[in-house]
Amino acid sequence: MVRFKNRYVLCEVVSEDPRCRQCIEDRAVSLAVRDAIGRVHGDYGLACCSISFTVKYLNAYTGTVLLRCRKDSYRLLCSALPFVRQLEGRGQRYPCCLRTLHVGGTIRTCQKFLIQYNRRQLLVLLQNCTSEEERQCIQKSLLSCSLTEERSRSGDEEDDDGTE
């Protein structure tokens, strides 16, 4: 049996309206991207990208979106992303755009990139701090950026304090 290879495209929702990020849903992002692919590449591009296109992860708080598509058609997807101009959420349309941050072969590589990207963003914020309280809060956030693997736990195993 042949395994189909996928590409994962990590994007960021860029909008002037902060309400846009909290109101978006994965279905709205999927429809907007499919519409942009159809406008840019026509029926052929839409058919190529629709085979295994899904929104794997959406963080509405940070505006991070992880899209999956087939390896053969990820260039069609990436070239159509700048043409997403608005997202619908809760009956309203919000003007925004999708900025591609990283293209990876696995979700794990995208996670690693996202951690490094967030670290760099926190360092920029740390340099622009105005008070000591802000500085301490950002330093705490910076130190907590790590990728940990979940340990498989059986039902009878328990930690002393309930943390992993």
CSV table of N, CA and C in Angstrom, one decimal:
chain,number,residue,atom,x,y,z
A,1,MET,N,0.8,-1.2,0.0
A,1,MET,CA,0.0,0.0,0.0
A,1,MET,C,0.9,1.2,0.0
A,2,VAL,N,0.5,2.2,-0.7
A,2,VAL,CA,1.3,3.5,-0.9
A,2,VAL,C,0.8,4.5,0.1
A,3,ARG,N,1.8,5.1,0.8
A,3,ARG,CA,1.5,6.2,1.7
A,3,ARG,C,1.5,7.5,1.0
A,4,PHE,N,0.5,8.3,1.2
A,4,PHE,CA,0.4,9.6,0.6
A,4,PHE,C,1.1,10.6,1.5
A,5,LYS,N,2.0,11.3,1.0
A,5,LYS,CA,2.8,12.3,1.8
A,5,LYS,C,2.0,13.6,1.8
A,6,ASN,N,2.1,14.3,2.9
A,6,ASN,CA,1.4,15.6,3.1
A,6,ASN,C,2.4,16.6,3.4
A,7,ARG,N,2.0,17.9,3.3
A,7,ARG,CA,2.7,19.0,3.7
A,7,ARG,C,1.8,19.8,4.7
A,8,TYR,N,2.4,20.4,5.7
A,8,TYR,CA,1.7,21.2,6.7
A,8,TYR,C,2.2,22.6,6.5
A,9,VAL,N,1.2,23.5,6.4
A,9,VAL,CA,1.5,24.9,6.2
A,9,VAL,C,1.1,25.7,7.4
A,10,LEU,N,2.0,26.3,8.1
A,10,LEU,CA,1.7,27.0,9.3
A,10,LEU,C,1.5,28.5,8.9
A,11,CYS,N,0.4,29.0,9.3
A,11,CYS,CA,0.0,30.4,8.9
A,11,CYS,C,-0.4,31.2,10.1
A,12,GLU,N,-0.4,32.5,9.9
A,12,GLU,CA,-0.8,33.4,11.0
A,12,GLU,C,-1.8,34.3,10.4
A,13,VAL,N,-2.9,34.5,11.1
A,13,VAL,CA,-4.0,35.4,10.7
A,13,VAL,C,-3.6,36.9,11.1
A,14,VAL,N,-3.4,37.7,10.1
A,14,VAL,CA,-3.0,39.1,10.4
A,14,VAL,C,-4.2,40.0,10.1
A,15,SER,N,-4.6,40.7,11.2
A,15,SER,CA,-5.8,41.6,11.1
A,15,SER,C,-5.6,42.8,12.0
A,16,GLU,N,-6.2,43.9,11.6
A,16,GLU,CA,-6.1,45.1,12.4
A,16,GLU,C,-7.2,45.0,13.5
A,17,ASP,N,-8.2,44.3,13.3
A,17,ASP,CA,-9.3,44.2,14.2
A,17,ASP,C,-9.0,43.0,15.2
A,18,PRO,N,-8.8,43.2,16.5
A,18,PRO,CA,-8.5,42.1,17.4
A,18,PRO,C,-9.6,41.1,17.6
A,19,ARG,N,-10.8,41.6,17.3
A,19,ARG,CA,-12.0,40.7,17.4
A,19,ARG,C,-12.0,39.6,16.4
A,20,CYS,N,-11.3,39.8,15.3
A,20,CYS,CA,-11.2,38.9,14.2
A,20,CYS,C,-10.7,37.5,14.6
A,21,ARG,N,-9.6,37.5,15.4
A,21,ARG,CA,-9.0,36.3,15.8
A,21,ARG,C,-9.9,35.5,16.7
A,22,GLN,N,-10.6,36.1,17.6
A,22,GLN,CA,-11.5,35.4,18.6
A,22,GLN,C,-12.7,34.8,17.9
A,23,CYS,N,-13.1,35.3,16.8
A,23,CYS,CA,-14.4,34.9,16.2
A,23,CYS,C,-14.2,33.9,15.0
A,24,ILE,N,-13.0,33.6,14.7
A,24,ILE,CA,-12.9,32.7,13.5
A,24,ILE,C,-13.0,31.2,14.0
A,25,GLU,N,-13.4,30.4,13.0
A,25,GLU,CA,-13.5,29.0,13.2
A,25,GLU,C,-12.8,28.3,12.1
A,26,ASP,N,-12.5,27.0,12.3
A,26,ASP,CA,-11.8,26.2,11.3
A,26,ASP,C,-12.6,26.1,10.0
A,27,ARG,N,-13.9,26.0,10.1
A,27,ARG,CA,-14.7,25.9,8.9
A,27,ARG,C,-14.6,27.1,8.1
A,28,ALA,N,-14.6,28.3,8.7
A,28,ALA,CA,-14.5,29.6,8.0
A,28,ALA,C,-13.2,29.7,7.3
A,29,VAL,N,-12.1,29.3,8.0
A,29,VAL,CA,-10.8,29.4,7.4
A,29,VAL,C,-10.7,28.4,6.2
A,30,SER,N,-11.3,27.2,6.3
A,30,SER,CA,-11.3,26.3,5.2
A,30,SER,C,-12.0,26.8,4.0
A,31,LEU,N,-13.2,27.4,4.2
A,31,LEU,CA,-14.0,27.9,3.1
A,31,LEU,C,-13.3,29.1,2.5
A,32,ALA,N,-12.7,30.0,3.3
A,32,ALA,CA,-12.0,31.1,2.7
A,32,ALA,C,-10.8,30.7,1.8
A,33,VAL,N,-10.0,29.7,2.3
A,33,VAL,CA,-8.9,29.2,1.6
A,33,VAL,C,-9.3,28.5,0.3
A,34,ARG,N,-10.3,27.7,0.4
A,34,ARG,CA,-10.8,27.0,-0.8
A,34,ARG,C,-11.3,28.0,-1.9
A,35,ASP,N,-12.0,29.0,-1.4
A,35,ASP,CA,-12.5,30.1,-2.3
A,35,ASP,C,-11.3,30.8,-3.0
A,36,ALA,N,-10.3,31.1,-2.2
A,36,ALA,CA,-9.1,31.8,-2.8
A,36,ALA,C,-8.4,30.8,-3.8
A,37,ILE,N,-8.3,29.6,-3.5
A,37,ILE,CA,-7.7,28.6,-4.5
A,37,ILE,C,-8.5,28.6,-5.7
A,38,GLY,N,-9.8,28.5,-5.6
A,38,GLY,CA,-10.7,28.5,-6.8
A,38,GLY,C,-10.6,29.8,-7.6
A,39,ARG,N,-10.4,30.9,-7.0
A,39,ARG,CA,-10.3,32.2,-7.7
A,39,ARG,C,-8.9,32.2,-8.4
A,40,VAL,N,-7.9,31.8,-7.8
A,40,VAL,CA,-6.5,31.9,-8.3
A,40,VAL,C,-6.2,30.8,-9.3
A,41,HIS,N,-6.5,29.6,-9.0
A,41,HIS,CA,-6.1,28.5,-9.9
A,41,HIS,C,-7.2,27.8,-10.6
A,42,GLY,N,-8.5,28.2,-10.4
A,42,GLY,CA,-9.6,27.6,-11.1
A,42,GLY,C,-10.0,26.2,-10.6
A,43,ASP,N,-10.7,25.5,-11.4
A,43,ASP,CA,-11.3,24.2,-10.9
A,43,ASP,C,-10.1,23.2,-10.8
A,44,TYR,N,-9.1,23.3,-11.7
A,44,TYR,CA,-8.0,22.3,-11.6
A,44,TYR,C,-7.3,22.4,-10.2
A,45,GLY,N,-6.9,23.7,-9.9
A,45,GLY,CA,-6.2,23.9,-8.6
A,45,GLY,C,-7.1,23.5,-7.4
A,46,LEU,N,-8.4,23.8,-7.5
A,46,LEU,CA,-9.3,23.5,-6.4
A,46,LEU,C,-9.4,22.0,-6.2
A,47,ALA,N,-9.5,21.3,-7.3
A,47,ALA,CA,-9.6,19.8,-7.3
A,47,ALA,C,-8.3,19.2,-6.7
A,48,CYS,N,-7.1,19.7,-7.1
A,48,CYS,CA,-5.8,19.2,-6.7
A,48,CYS,C,-5.7,19.4,-5.2
A,49,CYS,N,-6.0,20.6,-4.7
A,49,CYS,CA,-5.9,20.9,-3.3
A,49,CYS,C,-6.9,20.3,-2.4
A,50,SER,N,-8.1,20.0,-2.9
A,50,SER,CA,-9.2,19.5,-2.1
A,50,SER,C,-9.1,18.1,-1.7
A,51,ILE,N,-8.1,17.3,-2.3
A,51,ILE,CA,-8.0,15.9,-2.0
A,51,ILE,C,-7.8,15.6,-0.6
A,52,SER,N,-6.9,16.2,0.1
A,52,SER,CA,-6.7,16.0,1.5
A,52,SER,C,-6.5,17.3,2.3
A,53,PHE,N,-7.1,18.3,1.8
A,53,PHE,CA,-7.0,19.6,2.5
A,53,PHE,C,-7.8,19.6,3.7
A,54,THR,N,-7.2,20.0,4.9
A,54,THR,CA,-7.9,20.2,6.1
A,54,THR,C,-7.2,21.2,7.0
A,55,VAL,N,-8.0,21.8,7.9
A,55,VAL,CA,-7.4,22.7,8.9
A,55,VAL,C,-7.2,21.8,10.1
A,56,LYS,N,-5.9,21.5,10.4
A,56,LYS,CA,-5.5,20.6,11.4
A,56,LYS,C,-5.6,21.3,12.8
A,57,TYR,N,-5.2,22.5,12.8
A,57,TYR,CA,-5.1,23.2,14.1
A,57,TYR,C,-5.5,24.7,13.9
A,58,LEU,N,-6.2,25.2,14.8
A,58,LEU,CA,-6.6,26.6,14.8
A,58,LEU,C,-6.6,27.2,16.2
A,59,ASN,N,-5.7,28.1,16.5
A,59,ASN,CA,-5.7,28.8,17.8
A,59,ASN,C,-6.2,30.2,17.6
A,60,ALA,N,-7.5,30.4,18.0
A,60,ALA,CA,-8.1,31.7,17.8
A,60,ALA,C,-7.5,32.8,18.7
A,61,TYR,N,-6.8,32.4,19.8
A,61,TYR,CA,-6.3,33.4,20.6
A,61,TYR,C,-5.0,34.0,20.0
A,62,THR,N,-4.1,33.2,19.4
A,62,THR,CA,-2.9,33.6,18.8
A,62,THR,C,-3.0,33.9,17.3
A,63,GLY,N,-4.1,33.3,16.7
A,63,GLY,CA,-4.3,33.5,15.3
A,63,GLY,C,-3.4,32.6,14.5
A,64,THR,N,-3.0,31.4,15.0
A,64,THR,CA,-2.2,30.4,14.4
A,64,THR,C,-3.1,29.4,13.7
A,65,VAL,N,-2.8,29.1,12.5
A,65,VAL,CA,-3.5,28.1,11.7
A,65,VAL,C,-2.6,27.1,11.1
A,66,LEU,N,-2.9,25.8,11.2
A,66,LEU,CA,-2.1,24.7,10.6
A,66,LEU,C,-2.9,24.1,9.5
A,67,LEU,N,-2.5,24.1,8.3
A,67,LEU,CA,-3.3,23.5,7.1
A,67,LEU,C,-2.5,22.3,6.6
A,68,ARG,N,-3.3,21.3,6.2
A,68,ARG,CA,-2.7,20.1,5.7
A,68,ARG,C,-3.1,19.9,4.2
A,69,CYS,N,-2.2,19.6,3.3
A,69,CYS,CA,-2.6,19.3,1.9
A,69,CYS,C,-1.6,18.3,1.4
A,70,ARG,N,-1.9,17.7,0.2
A,70,ARG,CA,-1.0,16.8,-0.4
A,70,ARG,C,0.3,17.4,-0.8
A,71,LYS,N,1.4,16.6,-0.8
A,71,LYS,CA,2.7,17.1,-1.1
A,71,LYS,C,2.7,17.7,-2.6
A,72,ASP,N,2.0,17.1,-3.5
A,72,ASP,CA,2.0,17.5,-4.9
A,72,ASP,C,1.4,18.9,-5.1
A,73,SER,N,0.5,19.3,-4.2
A,73,SER,CA,-0.2,20.5,-4.4
A,73,SER,C,0.0,21.6,-3.4
A,74,TYR,N,1.0,21.5,-2.6
A,74,TYR,CA,1.2,22.5,-1.5
A,74,TYR,C,1.6,23.8,-2.1
A,75,ARG,N,2.3,23.8,-3.3
A,75,ARG,CA,2.6,25.1,-3.9
A,75,ARG,C,1.4,25.9,-4.4
A,76,LEU,N,0.4,25.2,-4.8
A,76,LEU,CA,-0.9,25.8,-5.2
A,76,LEU,C,-1.5,26.4,-4.0
A,77,LEU,N,-1.5,25.7,-2.9
A,77,LEU,CA,-2.1,26.2,-1.7
A,77,LEU,C,-1.3,27.5,-1.2
A,78,CYS,N,0.0,27.4,-1.1
A,78,CYS,CA,0.8,28.5,-0.6
A,78,CYS,C,0.7,29.8,-1.5
A,79,SER,N,0.5,29.6,-2.8
A,79,SER,CA,0.4,30.7,-3.7
A,79,SER,C,-1.0,31.4,-3.6
A,80,ALA,N,-2.0,30.6,-3.1
A,80,ALA,CA,-3.3,31.2,-3.0
A,80,ALA,C,-3.6,31.9,-1.7
A,81,LEU,N,-2.8,31.6,-0.7
A,81,LEU,CA,-3.0,32.1,0.7
A,81,LEU,C,-3.0,33.6,0.7
A,82,PRO,N,-2.1,34.4,0.0
A,82,PRO,CA,-2.2,35.8,0.1
A,82,PRO,C,-3.5,36.4,-0.5
A,83,PHE,N,-4.2,35.6,-1.2
A,83,PHE,CA,-5.5,36.1,-1.8
A,83,PHE,C,-6.7,36.0,-0.8
A,84,VAL,N,-6.5,35.4,0.4
A,84,VAL,CA,-7.5,35.4,1.4
A,84,VAL,C,-7.6,36.8,2.0
A,85,ARG,N,-8.7,37.5,1.8
A,85,ARG,CA,-8.8,38.9,2.2
A,85,ARG,C,-9.8,39.1,3.4
A,86,GLN,N,-10.6,38.1,3.6
A,86,GLN,CA,-11.6,38.2,4.7
A,86,GLN,C,-12.0,36.8,5.2
A,87,LEU,N,-12.4,36.8,6.5
A,87,LEU,CA,-12.9,35.6,7.1
A,87,LEU,C,-14.2,35.9,7.7
A,88,GLU,N,-15.1,34.9,7.7
A,88,GLU,CA,-16.4,35.1,8.3
A,88,GLU,C,-16.5,34.4,9.6
A,89,GLY,N,-17.0,35.1,10.6
A,89,GLY,CA,-17.2,34.5,11.9
A,89,GLY,C,-18.4,35.1,12.6
A,90,ARG,N,-19.3,34.2,13.0
A,90,ARG,CA,-20.5,34.6,13.7
A,90,ARG,C,-21.3,35.7,12.9
A,91,GLY,N,-21.4,35.4,11.7
A,91,GLY,CA,-22.3,36.3,10.8
A,91,GLY,C,-21.6,37.6,10.4
A,92,GLN,N,-20.4,37.8,10.7
A,92,GLN,CA,-19.7,39.1,10.3
A,92,GLN,C,-18.5,38.7,9.5
A,93,ARG,N,-18.1,39.6,8.7
A,93,ARG,CA,-16.9,39.5,7.8
A,93,ARG,C,-15.8,40.4,8.4
A,94,TYR,N,-14.7,39.8,8.6
A,94,TYR,CA,-13.5,40.5,9.1
A,94,TYR,C,-12.4,40.6,8.1
A,95,PRO,N,-11.9,41.8,7.7
A,95,PRO,CA,-10.8,41.9,6.8
A,95,PRO,C,-9.5,41.4,7.4
A,96,CYS,N,-8.8,40.5,6.8
A,96,CYS,CA,-7.6,40.0,7.3
A,96,CYS,C,-6.8,39.3,6.2
A,97,CYS,N,-5.6,38.8,6.5
A,97,CYS,CA,-4.9,38.1,5.5
A,97,CYS,C,-4.2,36.9,6.2
A,98,LEU,N,-3.7,35.9,5.5
A,98,LEU,CA,-3.0,34.8,6.0
A,98,LEU,C,-1.5,34.9,5.6
A,99,ARG,N,-0.6,34.9,6.6
A,99,ARG,CA,0.8,35.0,6.3
A,99,ARG,C,1.4,33.7,6.6
A,100,THR,N,2.1,33.1,5.6
A,100,THR,CA,2.7,31.8,5.7
A,100,THR,C,4.0,32.0,6.6
A,101,LEU,N,4.1,31.2,7.6
A,101,LEU,CA,5.2,31.2,8.5
A,101,LEU,C,6.2,30.1,8.2
A,102,HIS,N,5.7,28.9,7.9
A,102,HIS,CA,6.5,27.7,7.7
A,102,HIS,C,5.8,26.6,6.9
A,103,VAL,N,6.5,25.9,6.2
A,103,VAL,CA,6.0,24.7,5.5
A,103,VAL,C,6.8,23.5,5.9
A,104,GLY,N,6.2,22.5,6.5
A,104,GLY,CA,6.9,21.3,7.0
A,104,GLY,C,6.3,20.0,6.6
A,105,GLY,N,7.0,19.0,6.7
A,105,GLY,CA,6.6,17.6,6.4
A,105,GLY,C,5.8,16.9,7.5
A,106,THR,N,6.0,17.4,8.7
A,106,THR,CA,5.2,16.8,9.8
A,106,THR,C,4.7,17.9,10.7
A,107,ILE,N,3.7,17.5,11.5
A,107,ILE,CA,3.2,18.5,12.5
A,107,ILE,C,4.2,18.8,13.5
A,108,ARG,N,5.1,17.9,13.9
A,108,ARG,CA,6.1,18.1,14.9
A,108,ARG,C,7.1,19.2,14.4
A,109,THR,N,7.5,19.2,13.2
A,109,THR,CA,8.4,20.2,12.7
A,109,THR,C,7.8,21.6,12.8
A,110,CYS,N,6.5,21.6,12.5
A,110,CYS,CA,5.7,22.9,12.6
A,110,CYS,C,5.6,23.3,14.0
A,111,GLN,N,5.5,22.4,14.9
A,111,GLN,CA,5.4,22.7,16.4
A,111,GLN,C,6.8,23.3,16.8
A,112,LYS,N,7.8,22.7,16.4
A,112,LYS,CA,9.2,23.2,16.8
A,112,LYS,C,9.4,24.6,16.2
A,113,PHE,N,9.0,24.8,15.0
A,113,PHE,CA,9.2,26.1,14.4
A,113,PHE,C,8.4,27.1,15.1
A,114,LEU,N,7.1,26.8,15.5
A,114,LEU,CA,6.2,27.7,16.2
A,114,LEU,C,6.8,28.1,17.5
A,115,ILE,N,7.4,27.2,18.2
A,115,ILE,CA,8.0,27.5,19.5
A,115,ILE,C,9.2,28.5,19.3
A,116,GLN,N,10.0,28.2,18.4
A,116,GLN,CA,11.1,29.2,18.1
A,116,GLN,C,10.6,30.5,17.6
A,117,TYR,N,9.6,30.5,16.8
A,117,TYR,CA,9.0,31.8,16.4
A,117,TYR,C,8.4,32.6,17.5
A,118,ASN,N,7.7,31.9,18.4
A,118,ASN,CA,7.1,32.6,19.6
A,118,ASN,C,8.2,33.1,20.5
A,119,ARG,N,9.3,32.3,20.6
A,119,ARG,CA,10.4,32.8,21.5
A,119,ARG,C,11.0,34.1,20.9
A,120,ARG,N,11.1,34.1,19.6
A,120,ARG,CA,11.7,35.4,19.0
A,120,ARG,C,10.7,36.5,19.2
A,121,GLN,N,9.4,36.3,19.1
A,121,GLN,CA,8.4,37.3,19.3
A,121,GLN,C,8.4,37.8,20.7
A,122,LEU,N,8.6,36.9,21.7
A,122,LEU,CA,8.7,37.3,23.1
A,122,LEU,C,10.0,38.1,23.4
A,123,LEU,N,11.0,37.8,22.7
A,123,LEU,CA,12.3,38.5,22.9
A,123,LEU,C,12.1,40.0,22.3
A,124,VAL,N,11.4,40.1,21.2
A,124,VAL,CA,11.1,41.5,20.7
A,124,VAL,C,10.3,42.2,21.7
A,125,LEU,N,9.3,41.6,22.3
A,125,LEU,CA,8.4,42.2,23.3
A,125,LEU,C,9.2,42.6,24.6
A,126,LEU,N,10.2,41.7,24.9
A,126,LEU,CA,11.0,42.0,26.1
A,126,LEU,C,11.9,43.2,25.9
A,127,GLN,N,12.3,43.4,24.7
A,127,GLN,CA,13.1,44.6,24.5
A,127,GLN,C,12.3,45.9,24.5
A,128,ASN,N,11.0,45.8,24.2
A,128,ASN,CA,10.1,47.0,24.2
A,128,ASN,C,9.3,47.2,25.5
A,129,CYS,N,9.7,46.5,26.6
A,129,CYS,CA,9.0,46.6,27.8
A,129,CYS,C,9.2,48.0,28.4
A,130,THR,N,8.1,48.5,29.1
A,130,THR,CA,8.2,49.8,29.7
A,130,THR,C,8.3,49.7,31.3
A,131,SER,N,7.7,48.6,31.8
A,131,SER,CA,7.8,48.5,33.3
A,131,SER,C,8.5,47.2,33.7
A,132,GLU,N,8.9,47.1,34.9
A,132,GLU,CA,9.5,45.9,35.4
A,132,GLU,C,8.6,44.7,35.5
A,133,GLU,N,7.3,45.0,35.8
A,133,GLU,CA,6.3,44.0,35.9
A,133,GLU,C,6.1,43.3,34.6
A,134,GLU,N,6.0,44.1,33.5
A,134,GLU,CA,5.8,43.5,32.2
A,134,GLU,C,7.1,42.6,31.8
A,135,ARG,N,8.2,43.1,32.2
A,135,ARG,CA,9.5,42.4,31.9
A,135,ARG,C,9.5,41.1,32.6
A,136,GLN,N,9.1,41.0,33.8
A,136,GLN,CA,9.1,39.7,34.6
A,136,GLN,C,8.0,38.8,34.0
A,137,CYS,N,6.9,39.3,33.6
A,137,CYS,CA,5.9,38.4,33.0
A,137,CYS,C,6.3,37.8,31.7
A,138,ILE,N,7.0,38.6,30.8
A,138,ILE,CA,7.5,38.1,29.6
A,138,ILE,C,8.6,37.1,29.8
A,139,GLN,N,9.5,37.4,30.7
A,139,GLN,CA,10.6,36.5,31.0
A,139,GLN,C,10.1,35.1,31.5
A,140,LYS,N,9.0,35.1,32.3
A,140,LYS,CA,8.4,33.9,32.7
A,140,LYS,C,7.8,33.1,31.5
A,141,SER,N,7.1,33.9,30.6
A,141,SER,CA,6.6,33.2,29.4
A,141,SER,C,7.7,32.7,28.5
A,142,LEU,N,8.8,33.4,28.4
A,142,LEU,CA,9.9,33.0,27.6
A,142,LEU,C,10.5,31.7,28.1
A,143,LEU,N,10.6,31.6,29.4
A,143,LEU,CA,11.2,30.4,30.0
A,143,LEU,C,10.3,29.2,29.9
A,144,SER,N,9.0,29.4,29.8
A,144,SER,CA,8.0,28.3,29.7
A,144,SER,C,7.8,27.8,28.3
A,145,CYS,N,8.5,28.3,27.3
A,145,CYS,CA,8.4,27.9,25.9
A,145,CYS,C,9.2,26.6,25.8
A,146,SER,N,8.5,25.5,25.7
A,146,SER,CA,9.2,24.2,25.4
A,146,SER,C,8.3,23.2,24.8
A,147,LEU,N,8.8,22.2,24.2
A,147,LEU,CA,8.0,21.2,23.6
A,147,LEU,C,8.2,19.9,24.4
A,148,THR,N,7.2,19.4,25.1
A,148,THR,CA,7.4,18.3,25.9
A,148,THR,C,6.5,17.2,25.4
A,149,GLU,N,7.0,15.9,25.5
A,149,GLU,CA,6.2,14.8,25.1
A,149,GLU,C,5.3,14.3,26.2
A,150,GLU,N,4.1,13.9,25.9
A,150,GLU,CA,3.2,13.4,26.9
A,150,GLU,C,3.6,12.0,27.2
A,151,ARG,N,3.6,11.7,28.5
A,151,ARG,CA,3.9,10.3,28.9
A,151,ARG,C,2.6,9.6,28.9
A,152,SER,N,2.7,8.3,28.5
A,152,SER,CA,1.4,7.5,28.5
A,152,SER,C,1.3,7.1,30.0
A,153,ARG,N,0.1,7.3,30.5
A,153,ARG,CA,-0.2,6.9,31.9
A,153,ARG,C,-1.3,5.9,31.9
A,154,SER,N,-1.1,4.9,32.8
A,154,SER,CA,-2.2,3.9,33.0
A,154,SER,C,-3.1,4.5,34.1
A,155,GLY,N,-4.2,3.8,34.3
A,155,GLY,CA,-5.2,4.3,35.2
A,155,GLY,C,-4.8,4.3,36.6
A,156,ASP,N,-3.9,3.3,37.0
A,156,ASP,CA,-3.5,3.3,38.4
A,156,ASP,C,-2.3,4.1,38.8
A,157,GLU,N,-1.6,4.7,37.8
A,157,GLU,CA,-0.5,5.6,38.1
A,157,GLU,C,-1.0,7.0,38.4
A,158,GLU,N,-0.4,7.6,39.4
A,158,GLU,CA,-0.8,8.9,39.8
A,158,GLU,C,0.5,9.6,40.3
A,159,ASP,N,0.5,10.9,39.9
A,159,ASP,CA,1.6,11.7,40.5
A,159,ASP,C,1.2,12.3,41.8
A,160,ASP,N,2.2,12.7,42.6
A,160,ASP,CA,2.0,13.2,43.9
A,160,ASP,C,1.1,14.4,43.9
A,161,ASP,N,1.5,15.4,43.1
A,161,ASP,CA,0.8,16.7,43.0
A,161,ASP,C,-0.1,16.8,41.9
A,162,GLY,N,-0.3,15.8,41.0
A,162,GLY,CA,-1.2,15.8,39.9
A,162,GLY,C,-0.7,16.5,38.7
A,163,THR,N,0.6,16.8,38.6
A,163,THR,CA,1.1,17.4,37.5
A,163,THR,C,2.0,16.5,36.7
A,164,GLU,N,2.3,16.8,35.5
A,164,GLU,CA,3.2,15.9,34.7
A,164,GLU,C,4.5,16.5,34.6
